[in-house]
mmCIF file of C-alpha atoms in Angstrom:
data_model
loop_
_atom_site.group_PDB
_atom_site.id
_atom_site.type_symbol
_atom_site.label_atom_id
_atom_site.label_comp_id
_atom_site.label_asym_id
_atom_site.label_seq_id
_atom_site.Cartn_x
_atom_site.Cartn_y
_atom_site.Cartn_z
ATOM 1 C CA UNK A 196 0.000 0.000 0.000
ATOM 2 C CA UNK A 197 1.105 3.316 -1.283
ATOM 3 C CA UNK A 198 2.504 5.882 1.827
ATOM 4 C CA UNK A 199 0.172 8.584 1.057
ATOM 5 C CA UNK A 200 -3.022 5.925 1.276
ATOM 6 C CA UNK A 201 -2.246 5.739 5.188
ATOM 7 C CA UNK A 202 -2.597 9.176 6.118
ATOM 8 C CA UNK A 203 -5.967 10.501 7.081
ATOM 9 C CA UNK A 204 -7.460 13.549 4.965
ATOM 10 C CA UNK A 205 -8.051 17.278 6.886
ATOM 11 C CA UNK A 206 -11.093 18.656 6.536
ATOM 12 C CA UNK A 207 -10.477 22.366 5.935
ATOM 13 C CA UNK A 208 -13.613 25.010 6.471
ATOM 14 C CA UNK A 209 -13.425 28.365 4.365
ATOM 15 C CA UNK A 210 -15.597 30.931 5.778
ATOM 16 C CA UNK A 211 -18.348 32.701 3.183
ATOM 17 C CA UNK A 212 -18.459 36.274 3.011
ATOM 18 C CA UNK A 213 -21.889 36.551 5.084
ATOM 19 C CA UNK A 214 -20.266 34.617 7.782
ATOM 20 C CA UNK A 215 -17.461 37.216 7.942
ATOM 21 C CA UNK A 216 -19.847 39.891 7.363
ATOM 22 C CA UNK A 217 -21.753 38.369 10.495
ATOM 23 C CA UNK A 218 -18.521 38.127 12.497
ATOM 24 C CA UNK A 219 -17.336 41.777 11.770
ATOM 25 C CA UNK A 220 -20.909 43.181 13.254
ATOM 26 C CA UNK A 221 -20.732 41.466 16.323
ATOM 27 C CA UNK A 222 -17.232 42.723 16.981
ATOM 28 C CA UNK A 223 -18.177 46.045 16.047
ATOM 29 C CA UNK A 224 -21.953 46.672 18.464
ATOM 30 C CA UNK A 225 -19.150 44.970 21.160
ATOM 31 C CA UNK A 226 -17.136 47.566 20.668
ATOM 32 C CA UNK A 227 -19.844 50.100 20.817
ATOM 33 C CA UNK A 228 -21.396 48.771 23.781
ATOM 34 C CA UNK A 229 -18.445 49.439 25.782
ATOM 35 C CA UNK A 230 -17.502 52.557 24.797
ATOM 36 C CA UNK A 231 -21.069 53.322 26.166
ATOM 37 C CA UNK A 232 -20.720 51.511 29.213
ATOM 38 C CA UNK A 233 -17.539 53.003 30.347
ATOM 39 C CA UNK A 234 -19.022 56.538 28.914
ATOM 40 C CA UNK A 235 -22.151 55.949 31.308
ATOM 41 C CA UNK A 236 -19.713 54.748 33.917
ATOM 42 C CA UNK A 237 -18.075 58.473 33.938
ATOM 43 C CA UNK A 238 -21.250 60.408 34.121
ATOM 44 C CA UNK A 239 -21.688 61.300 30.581
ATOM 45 C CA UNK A 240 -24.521 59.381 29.879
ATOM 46 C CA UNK A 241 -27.220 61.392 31.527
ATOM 47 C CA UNK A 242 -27.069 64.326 28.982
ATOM 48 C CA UNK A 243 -25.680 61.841 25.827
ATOM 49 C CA UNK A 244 -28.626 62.919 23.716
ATOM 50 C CA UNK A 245 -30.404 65.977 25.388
ATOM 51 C CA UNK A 246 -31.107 68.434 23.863
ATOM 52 C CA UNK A 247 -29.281 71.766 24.301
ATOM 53 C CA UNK A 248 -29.067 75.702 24.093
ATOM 54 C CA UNK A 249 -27.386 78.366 24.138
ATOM 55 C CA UNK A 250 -27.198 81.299 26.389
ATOM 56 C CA UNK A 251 -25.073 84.160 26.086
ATOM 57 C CA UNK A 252 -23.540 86.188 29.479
ATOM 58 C CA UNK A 253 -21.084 89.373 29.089
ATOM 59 C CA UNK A 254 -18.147 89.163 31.531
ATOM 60 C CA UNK A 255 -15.726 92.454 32.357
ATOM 61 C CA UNK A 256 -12.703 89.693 32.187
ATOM 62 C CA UNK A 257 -12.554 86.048 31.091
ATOM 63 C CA UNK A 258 -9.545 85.740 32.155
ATOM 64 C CA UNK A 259 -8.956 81.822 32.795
ATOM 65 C CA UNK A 260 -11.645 80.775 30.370
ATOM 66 C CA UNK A 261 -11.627 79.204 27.205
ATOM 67 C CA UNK A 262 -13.845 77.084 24.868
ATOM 68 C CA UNK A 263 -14.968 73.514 26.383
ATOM 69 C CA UNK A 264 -14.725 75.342 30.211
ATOM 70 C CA UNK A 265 -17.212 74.294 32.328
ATOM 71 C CA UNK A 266 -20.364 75.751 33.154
ATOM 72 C CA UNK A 267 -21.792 74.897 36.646
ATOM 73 C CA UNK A 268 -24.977 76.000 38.199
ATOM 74 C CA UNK A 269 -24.535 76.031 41.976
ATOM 75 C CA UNK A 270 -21.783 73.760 41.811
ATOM 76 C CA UNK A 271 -23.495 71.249 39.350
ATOM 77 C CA UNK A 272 -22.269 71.312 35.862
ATOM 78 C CA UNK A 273 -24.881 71.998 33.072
ATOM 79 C CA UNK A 274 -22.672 72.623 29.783
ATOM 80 C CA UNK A 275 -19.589 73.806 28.744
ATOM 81 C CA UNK A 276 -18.408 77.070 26.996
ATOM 82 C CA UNK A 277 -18.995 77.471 23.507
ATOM 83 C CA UNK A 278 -16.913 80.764 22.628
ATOM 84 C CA UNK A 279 -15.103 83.456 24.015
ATOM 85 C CA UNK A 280 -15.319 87.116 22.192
ATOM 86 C CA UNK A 281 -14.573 90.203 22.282
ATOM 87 C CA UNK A 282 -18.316 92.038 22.609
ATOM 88 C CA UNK A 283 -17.357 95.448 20.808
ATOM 89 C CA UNK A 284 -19.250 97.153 23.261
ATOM 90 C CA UNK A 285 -17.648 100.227 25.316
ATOM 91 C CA UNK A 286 -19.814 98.613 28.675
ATOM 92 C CA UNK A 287 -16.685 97.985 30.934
ATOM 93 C CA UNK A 288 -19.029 95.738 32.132
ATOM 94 C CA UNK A 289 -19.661 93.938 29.030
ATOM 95 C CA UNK A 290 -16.190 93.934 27.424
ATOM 96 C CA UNK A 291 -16.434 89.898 26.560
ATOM 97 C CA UNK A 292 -19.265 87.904 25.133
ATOM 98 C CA UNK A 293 -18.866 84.151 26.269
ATOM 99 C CA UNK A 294 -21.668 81.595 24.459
ATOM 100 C CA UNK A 295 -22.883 79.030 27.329
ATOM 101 C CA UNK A 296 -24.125 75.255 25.409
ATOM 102 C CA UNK A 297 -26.103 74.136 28.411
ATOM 103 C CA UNK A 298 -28.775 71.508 28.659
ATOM 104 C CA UNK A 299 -32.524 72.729 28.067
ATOM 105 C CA UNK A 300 -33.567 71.027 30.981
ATOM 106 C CA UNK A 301 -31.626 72.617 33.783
ATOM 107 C CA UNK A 302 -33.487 76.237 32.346
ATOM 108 C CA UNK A 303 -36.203 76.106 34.780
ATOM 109 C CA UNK A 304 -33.613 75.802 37.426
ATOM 110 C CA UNK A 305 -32.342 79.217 35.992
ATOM 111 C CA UNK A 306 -33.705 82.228 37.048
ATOM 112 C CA UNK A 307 -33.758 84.813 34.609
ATOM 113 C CA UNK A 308 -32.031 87.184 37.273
ATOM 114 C CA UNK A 309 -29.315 85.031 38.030
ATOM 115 C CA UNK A 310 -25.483 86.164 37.290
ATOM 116 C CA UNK A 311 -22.681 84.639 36.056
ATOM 117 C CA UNK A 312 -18.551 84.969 37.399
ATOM 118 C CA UNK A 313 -15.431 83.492 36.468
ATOM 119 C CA UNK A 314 -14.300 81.367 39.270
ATOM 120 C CA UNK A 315 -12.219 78.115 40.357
ATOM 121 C CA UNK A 316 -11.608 75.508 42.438
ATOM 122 C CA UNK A 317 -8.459 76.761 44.083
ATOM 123 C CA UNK A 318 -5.311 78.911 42.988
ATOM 124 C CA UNK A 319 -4.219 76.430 40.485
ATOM 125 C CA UNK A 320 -7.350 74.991 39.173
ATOM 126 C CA UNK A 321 -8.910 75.744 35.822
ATOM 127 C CA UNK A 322 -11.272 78.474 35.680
ATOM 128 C CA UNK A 323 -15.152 77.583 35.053
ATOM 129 C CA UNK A 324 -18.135 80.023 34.270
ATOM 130 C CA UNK A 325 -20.622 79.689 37.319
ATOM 131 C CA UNK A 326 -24.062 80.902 37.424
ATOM 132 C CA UNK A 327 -25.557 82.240 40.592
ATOM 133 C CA UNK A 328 -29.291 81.503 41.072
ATOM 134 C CA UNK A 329 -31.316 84.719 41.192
ATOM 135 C CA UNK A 330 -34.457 85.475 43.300
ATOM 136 C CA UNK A 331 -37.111 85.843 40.070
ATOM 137 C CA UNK A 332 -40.037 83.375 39.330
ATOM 138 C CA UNK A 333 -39.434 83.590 35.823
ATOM 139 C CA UNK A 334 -36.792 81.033 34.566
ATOM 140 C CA UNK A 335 -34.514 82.375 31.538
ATOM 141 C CA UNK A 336 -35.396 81.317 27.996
ATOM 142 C CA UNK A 337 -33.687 79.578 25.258
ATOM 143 C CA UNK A 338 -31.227 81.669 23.748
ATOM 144 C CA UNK A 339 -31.434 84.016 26.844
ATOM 145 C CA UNK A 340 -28.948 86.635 28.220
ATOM 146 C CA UNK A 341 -27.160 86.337 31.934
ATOM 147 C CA UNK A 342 -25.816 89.687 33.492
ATOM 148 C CA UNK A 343 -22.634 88.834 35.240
ATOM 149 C CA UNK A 344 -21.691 90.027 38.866
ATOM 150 C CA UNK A 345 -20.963 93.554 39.247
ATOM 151 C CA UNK A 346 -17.494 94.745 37.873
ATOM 152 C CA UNK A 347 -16.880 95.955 41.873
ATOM 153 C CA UNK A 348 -17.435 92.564 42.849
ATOM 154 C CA UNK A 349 -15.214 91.039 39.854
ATOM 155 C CA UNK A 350 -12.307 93.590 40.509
ATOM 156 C CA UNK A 351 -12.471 92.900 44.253
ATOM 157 C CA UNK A 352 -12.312 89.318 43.252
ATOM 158 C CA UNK A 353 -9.306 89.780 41.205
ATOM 159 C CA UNK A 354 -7.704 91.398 43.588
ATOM 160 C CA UNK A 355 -7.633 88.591 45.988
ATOM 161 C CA UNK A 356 -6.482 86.216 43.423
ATOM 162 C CA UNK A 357 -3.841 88.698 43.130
ATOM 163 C CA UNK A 358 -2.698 88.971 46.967
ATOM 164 C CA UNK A 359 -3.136 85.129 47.199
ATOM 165 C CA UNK A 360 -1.038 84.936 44.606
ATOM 166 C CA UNK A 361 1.377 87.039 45.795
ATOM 167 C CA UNK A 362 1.502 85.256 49.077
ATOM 168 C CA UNK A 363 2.155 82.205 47.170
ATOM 169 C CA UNK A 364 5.095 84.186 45.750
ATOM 170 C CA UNK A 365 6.445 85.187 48.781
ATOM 171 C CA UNK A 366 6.159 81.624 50.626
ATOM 172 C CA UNK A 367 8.084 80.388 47.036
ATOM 173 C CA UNK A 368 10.964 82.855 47.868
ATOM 174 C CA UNK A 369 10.978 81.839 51.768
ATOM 175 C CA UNK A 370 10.823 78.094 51.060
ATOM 176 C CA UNK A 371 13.567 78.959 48.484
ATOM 177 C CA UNK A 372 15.809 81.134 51.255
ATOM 178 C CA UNK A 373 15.289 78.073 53.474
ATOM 179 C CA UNK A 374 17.051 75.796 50.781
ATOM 180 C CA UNK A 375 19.863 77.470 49.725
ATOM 181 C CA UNK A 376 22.928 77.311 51.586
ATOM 182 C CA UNK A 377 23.929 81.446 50.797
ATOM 183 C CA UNK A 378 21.334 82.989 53.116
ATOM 184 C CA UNK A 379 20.965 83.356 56.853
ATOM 185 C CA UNK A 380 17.919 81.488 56.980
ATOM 186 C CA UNK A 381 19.389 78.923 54.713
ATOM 187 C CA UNK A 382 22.677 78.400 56.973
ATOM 188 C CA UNK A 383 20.801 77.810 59.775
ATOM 189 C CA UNK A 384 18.346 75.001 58.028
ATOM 190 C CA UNK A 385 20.768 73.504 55.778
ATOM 191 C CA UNK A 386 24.218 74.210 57.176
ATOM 192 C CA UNK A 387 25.384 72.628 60.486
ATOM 193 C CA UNK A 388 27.745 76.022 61.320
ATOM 194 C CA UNK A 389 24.423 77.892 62.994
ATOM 195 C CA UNK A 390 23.128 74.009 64.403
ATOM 196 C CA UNK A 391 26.766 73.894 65.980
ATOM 197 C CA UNK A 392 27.091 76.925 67.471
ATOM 198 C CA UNK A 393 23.492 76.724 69.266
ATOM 199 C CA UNK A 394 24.583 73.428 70.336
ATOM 200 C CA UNK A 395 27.817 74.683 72.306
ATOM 201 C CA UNK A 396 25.720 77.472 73.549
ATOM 202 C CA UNK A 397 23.341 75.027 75.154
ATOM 203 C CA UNK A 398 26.675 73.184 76.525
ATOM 204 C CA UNK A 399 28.134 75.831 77.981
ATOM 205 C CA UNK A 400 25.252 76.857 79.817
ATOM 206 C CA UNK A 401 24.759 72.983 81.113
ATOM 207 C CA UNK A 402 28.109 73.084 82.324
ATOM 208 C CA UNK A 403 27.397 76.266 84.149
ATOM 209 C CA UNK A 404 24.287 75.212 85.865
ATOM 210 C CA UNK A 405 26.531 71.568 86.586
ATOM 211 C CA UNK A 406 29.204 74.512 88.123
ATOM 212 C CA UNK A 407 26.473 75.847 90.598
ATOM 213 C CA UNK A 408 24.635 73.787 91.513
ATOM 214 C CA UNK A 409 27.878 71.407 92.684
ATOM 215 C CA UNK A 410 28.164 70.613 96.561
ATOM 216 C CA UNK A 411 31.480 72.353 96.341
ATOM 217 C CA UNK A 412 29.565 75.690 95.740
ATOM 218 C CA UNK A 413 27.826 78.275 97.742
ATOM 219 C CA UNK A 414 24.183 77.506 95.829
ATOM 220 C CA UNK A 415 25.028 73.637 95.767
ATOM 221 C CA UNK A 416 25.351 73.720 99.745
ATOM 222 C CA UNK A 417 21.858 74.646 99.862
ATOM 223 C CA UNK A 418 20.790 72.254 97.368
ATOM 224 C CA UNK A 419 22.960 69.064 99.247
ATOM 225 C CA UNK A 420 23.286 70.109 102.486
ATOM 226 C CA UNK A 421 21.637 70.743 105.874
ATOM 227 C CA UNK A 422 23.169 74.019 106.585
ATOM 228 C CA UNK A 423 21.486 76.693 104.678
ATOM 229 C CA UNK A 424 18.272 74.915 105.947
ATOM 230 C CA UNK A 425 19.361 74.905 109.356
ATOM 231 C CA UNK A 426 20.269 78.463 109.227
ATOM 232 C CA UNK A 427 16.769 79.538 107.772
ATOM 233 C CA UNK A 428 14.712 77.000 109.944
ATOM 234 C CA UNK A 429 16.674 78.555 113.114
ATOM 235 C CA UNK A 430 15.452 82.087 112.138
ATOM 236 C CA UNK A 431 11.909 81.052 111.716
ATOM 237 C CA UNK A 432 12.195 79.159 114.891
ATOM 238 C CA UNK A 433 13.526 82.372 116.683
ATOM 239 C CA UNK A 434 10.827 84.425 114.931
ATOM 240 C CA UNK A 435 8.068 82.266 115.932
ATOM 241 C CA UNK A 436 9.304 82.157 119.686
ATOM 242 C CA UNK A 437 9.632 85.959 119.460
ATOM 243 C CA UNK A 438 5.894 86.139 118.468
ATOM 244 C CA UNK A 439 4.850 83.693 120.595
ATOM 245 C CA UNK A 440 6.814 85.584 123.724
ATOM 246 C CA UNK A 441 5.107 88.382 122.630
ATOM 247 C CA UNK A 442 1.372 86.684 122.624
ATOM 248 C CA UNK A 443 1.954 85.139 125.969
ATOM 249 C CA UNK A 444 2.647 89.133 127.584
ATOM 250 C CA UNK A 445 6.228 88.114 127.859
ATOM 251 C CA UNK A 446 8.740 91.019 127.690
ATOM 252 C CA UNK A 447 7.304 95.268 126.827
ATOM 253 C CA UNK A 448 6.106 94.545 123.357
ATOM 254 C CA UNK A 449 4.062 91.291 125.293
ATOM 255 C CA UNK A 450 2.842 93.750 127.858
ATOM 256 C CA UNK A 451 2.529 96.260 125.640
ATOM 257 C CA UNK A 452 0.125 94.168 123.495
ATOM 258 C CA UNK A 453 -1.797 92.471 126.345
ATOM 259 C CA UNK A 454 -1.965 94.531 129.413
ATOM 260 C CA UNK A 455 -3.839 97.694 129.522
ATOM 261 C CA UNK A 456 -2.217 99.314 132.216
ATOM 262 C CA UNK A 457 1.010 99.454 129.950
ATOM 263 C CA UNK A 458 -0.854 101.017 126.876
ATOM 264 C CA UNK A 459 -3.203 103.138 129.151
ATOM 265 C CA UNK A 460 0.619 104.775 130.403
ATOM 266 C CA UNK A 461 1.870 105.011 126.750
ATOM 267 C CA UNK A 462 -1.066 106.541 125.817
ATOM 268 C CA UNK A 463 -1.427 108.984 129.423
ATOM 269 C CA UNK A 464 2.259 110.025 127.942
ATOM 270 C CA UNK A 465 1.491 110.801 124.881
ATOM 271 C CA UNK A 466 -1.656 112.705 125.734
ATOM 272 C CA UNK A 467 0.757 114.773 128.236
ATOM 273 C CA UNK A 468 3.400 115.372 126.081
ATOM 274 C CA UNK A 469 0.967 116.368 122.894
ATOM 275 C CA UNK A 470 -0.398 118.874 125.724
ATOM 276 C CA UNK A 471 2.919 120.427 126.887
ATOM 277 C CA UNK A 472 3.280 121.508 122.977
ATOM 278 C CA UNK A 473 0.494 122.598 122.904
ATOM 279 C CA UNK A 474 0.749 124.532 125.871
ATOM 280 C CA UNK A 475 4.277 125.730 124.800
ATOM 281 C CA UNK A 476 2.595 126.640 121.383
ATOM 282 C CA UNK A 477 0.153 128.802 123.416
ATOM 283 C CA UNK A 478 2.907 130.525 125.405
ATOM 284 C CA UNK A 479 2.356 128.834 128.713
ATOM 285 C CA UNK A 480 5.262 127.952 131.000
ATOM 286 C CA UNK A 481 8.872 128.688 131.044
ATOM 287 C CA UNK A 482 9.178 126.741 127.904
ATOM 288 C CA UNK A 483 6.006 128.606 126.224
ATOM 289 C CA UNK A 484 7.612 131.659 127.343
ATOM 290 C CA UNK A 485 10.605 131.548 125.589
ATOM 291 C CA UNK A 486 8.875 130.776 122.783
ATOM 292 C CA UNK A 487 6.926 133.859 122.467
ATOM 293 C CA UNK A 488 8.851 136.343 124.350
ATOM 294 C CA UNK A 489 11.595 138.124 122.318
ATOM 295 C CA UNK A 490 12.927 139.375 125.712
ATOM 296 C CA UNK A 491 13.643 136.171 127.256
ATOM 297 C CA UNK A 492 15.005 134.996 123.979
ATOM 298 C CA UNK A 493 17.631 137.748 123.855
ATOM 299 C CA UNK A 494 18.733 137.548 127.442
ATOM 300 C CA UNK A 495 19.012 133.916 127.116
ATOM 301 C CA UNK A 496 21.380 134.242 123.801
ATOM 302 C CA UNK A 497 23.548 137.351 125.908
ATOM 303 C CA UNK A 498 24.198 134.911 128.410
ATOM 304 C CA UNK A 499 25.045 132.301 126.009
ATOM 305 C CA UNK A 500 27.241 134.746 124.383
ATOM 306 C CA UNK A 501 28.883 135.546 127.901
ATOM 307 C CA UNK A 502 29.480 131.627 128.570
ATOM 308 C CA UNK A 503 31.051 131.115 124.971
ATOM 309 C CA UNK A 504 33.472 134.404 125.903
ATOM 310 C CA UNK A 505 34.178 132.823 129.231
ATOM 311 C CA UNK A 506 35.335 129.944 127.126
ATOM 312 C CA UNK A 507 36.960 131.400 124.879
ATOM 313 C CA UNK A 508 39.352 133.853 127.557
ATOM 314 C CA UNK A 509 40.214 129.609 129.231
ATOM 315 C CA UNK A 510 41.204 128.654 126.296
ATOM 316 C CA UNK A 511 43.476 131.731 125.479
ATOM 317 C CA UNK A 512 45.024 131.530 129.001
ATOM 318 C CA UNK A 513 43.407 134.963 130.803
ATOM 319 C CA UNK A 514 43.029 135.404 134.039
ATOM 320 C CA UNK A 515 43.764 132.559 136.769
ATOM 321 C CA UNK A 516 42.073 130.347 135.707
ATOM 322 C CA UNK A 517 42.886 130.525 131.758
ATOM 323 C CA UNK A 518 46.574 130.268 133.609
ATOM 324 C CA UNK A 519 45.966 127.250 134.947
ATOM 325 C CA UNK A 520 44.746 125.435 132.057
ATOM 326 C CA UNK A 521 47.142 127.394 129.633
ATOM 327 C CA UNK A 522 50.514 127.104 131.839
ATOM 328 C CA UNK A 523 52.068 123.646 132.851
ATOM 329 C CA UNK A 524 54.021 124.487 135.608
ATOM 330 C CA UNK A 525 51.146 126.260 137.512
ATOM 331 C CA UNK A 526 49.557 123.004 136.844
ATOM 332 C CA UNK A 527 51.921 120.743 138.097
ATOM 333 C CA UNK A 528 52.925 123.315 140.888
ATOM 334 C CA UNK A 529 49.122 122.963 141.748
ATOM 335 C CA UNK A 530 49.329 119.175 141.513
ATOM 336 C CA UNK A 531 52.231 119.011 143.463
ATOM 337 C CA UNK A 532 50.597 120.684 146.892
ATOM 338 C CA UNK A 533 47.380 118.880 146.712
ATOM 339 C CA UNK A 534 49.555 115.832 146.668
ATOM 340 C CA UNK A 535 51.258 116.232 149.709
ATOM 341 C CA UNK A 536 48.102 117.490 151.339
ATOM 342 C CA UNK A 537 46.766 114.170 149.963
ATOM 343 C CA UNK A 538 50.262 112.751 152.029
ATOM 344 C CA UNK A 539 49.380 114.664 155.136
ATOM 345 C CA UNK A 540 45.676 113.711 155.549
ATOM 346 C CA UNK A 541 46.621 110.346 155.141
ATOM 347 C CA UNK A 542 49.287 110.763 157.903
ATOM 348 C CA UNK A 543 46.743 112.343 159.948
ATOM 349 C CA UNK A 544 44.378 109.656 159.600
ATOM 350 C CA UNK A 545 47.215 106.861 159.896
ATOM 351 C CA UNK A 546 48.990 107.792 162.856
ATOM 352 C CA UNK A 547 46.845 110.923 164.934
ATOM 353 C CA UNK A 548 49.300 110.686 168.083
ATOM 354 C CA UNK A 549 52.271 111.776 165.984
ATOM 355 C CA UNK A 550 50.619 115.131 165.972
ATOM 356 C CA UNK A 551 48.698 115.364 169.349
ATOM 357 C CA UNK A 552 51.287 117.053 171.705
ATOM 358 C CA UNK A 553 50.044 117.114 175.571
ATOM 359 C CA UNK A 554 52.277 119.205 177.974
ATOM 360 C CA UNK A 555 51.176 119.458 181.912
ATOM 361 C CA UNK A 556 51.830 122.528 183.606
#
């Protein structure tokens, strides 16, 4: 039997044009399908085939906003931008014409006093067209116009974009200062020179305090020994004992402070003595008199004047006795004799016979 006779024979299938035409479809609505599902999936389906319009708002800057921008109604989006324009007109209020492609079915939700601002989600974020519901019953039409916010209110806005911006600026050049080695800021934060030097700082003063507060010192005594406690705790103790004296009516302030008699005296005194001034304010007495009489004054100050002359003729060695205190030999002379008198009345006192002499006739 001939080789080729063994082998079995393949059955081959060659697909007709309708099958392919068959195939193709399927692939194609599977296709389809998805790119619906995943389109539905991302929140596109609900306005897939409604039916829009157009609305047209005047803006004093678009600054930010550009075809396909969002449009949101209270923080909902409705449509997208359409086109961005200059409006021609010399309004500073209505220097740009933007066209608004929203969905017809969010226009009842649209008063036809509402207003329209550029605005965003933060600094960085891209800048959306967002309608502010008015207060009016009537909704806006199709092809309707929105006034946008006042051009107060826009500039104002602007202007805080432009501070927060600068801000950002600023906090960009201190985060930069902080991160380069070259400036003050940036030694301290990046370079270990400043870190080093506040670290011996802080060492130094540690070994201070350790220097002070060592038992070897006068402020480490107190803090490890007895003795500066003793010496305080003896004082209060003496201090409380003092007041204590004092409470029991030990001592003058004790008496002073409990017995009557003793403050009933102190006061007697000073009732006396606050009526002798008074009394010498009044002219009464030998003190009052002096006070008030110029006569007595003046004969008091001659004799004072006398007495200081007196004095004064001692001291210059007049008269006997300005001799005897001026001239040493008169005073020695002087001594001399009262010393031997001193001798003799001691005799005398010692021995009386030697000077009794008794003769009989």
């Amino acid at each position: 039997m001939p080789a080729d006779s063994q082998a079995p024979d393949q059955l081959e299938i060659k697909p007709s044009p309708a099958m392919l035409v068959r195939t193709g479809g399927v692939i194609a609505a599977a296709a389809v399908l998805t790119l619906v599902l995943i389109y539905l999936l991302f929140g596109g389906g609900a306005d897939l085939f409604a039916q829009r319009t157009t609305l047209t708002t005047y803006l004093p800057d678009a600054t930010g906003v550009a075809p396909s921008s969002e449009v949101r109604l209270s923080g909902i989006v409705i449509g997208k931008v359409d086109k961005v324009e200059f409006s021609g007109l010399l309004d500073p209020q209505r220097a740009v014409r933007v066209g608004l492609r929203v969905s017809k079915r969010y226009l009842k939700n649209i008063p036809e006093d509402s207003q329209t601002d550029v605005d965003s989600d933060n600094i960085v974020g891209y800048a959306f067209i967002g309608i502010t519901e008015g207060k009016s019953a009537v909704p806006v039409g199709e092809d309707g116009v929105l006034q946008s916010e006042p051009l107060k209110q826009a500039v104002d806005r602007a202007d805080q974009i432009r501070v927060l911006r600068n801000n950002l600026a600023q906090i960009d050049d201190l985060l930069a200062q902080a991160s380069s080695p070259d400036t003050q800021l940036g030694k301290f934060i990046v370079s270990d020179v400043e870190y080093n030097k506040i670290l011996g700082n802080l060492e130094d003063a540690e070994r201070t305090v350790h220097s002070v507060i060592t038992p070897q010192s006068t402020l480490g005594q107190a803090f490890y020994s007895l003795d500066m406690y003793n010496k305080i705790h003896d004082g209060v103790t003496r201090i409380d004992a003092s007041l204590h004296a004092i409470q029991n009516g030990q001592g003058l302030a004790g008496e002073l402070l409990t017995q009557d008699d003793r403050y009933n005296d102190l006061v007697r005194q000073l009732s006396d003595l606050r009526a002798t001034l008074a009394g010498m304010n009044a002219g009464q007495g030998s003190g009052g008199a002096l006070l008030e009489n110029d006569e007595l004054y003046q004969r008091l100050e001659k004799m004072i004047a006398s007495v200081n002359s007196s004095l004064a003729s001692l001291n210059a060695g007049e008269g006997r006795a300005g001799e005897l205190l001026a001239s040493p030999q008169l005073y020695e002379s002087l001594t001399g004799s009262l010393q031997k008198i001193e001798e003799l009345l001691h005799d005398l006192r010692t021995d009386p016979k030697k000077y009794m002499r008794l003769k009989v006739f």
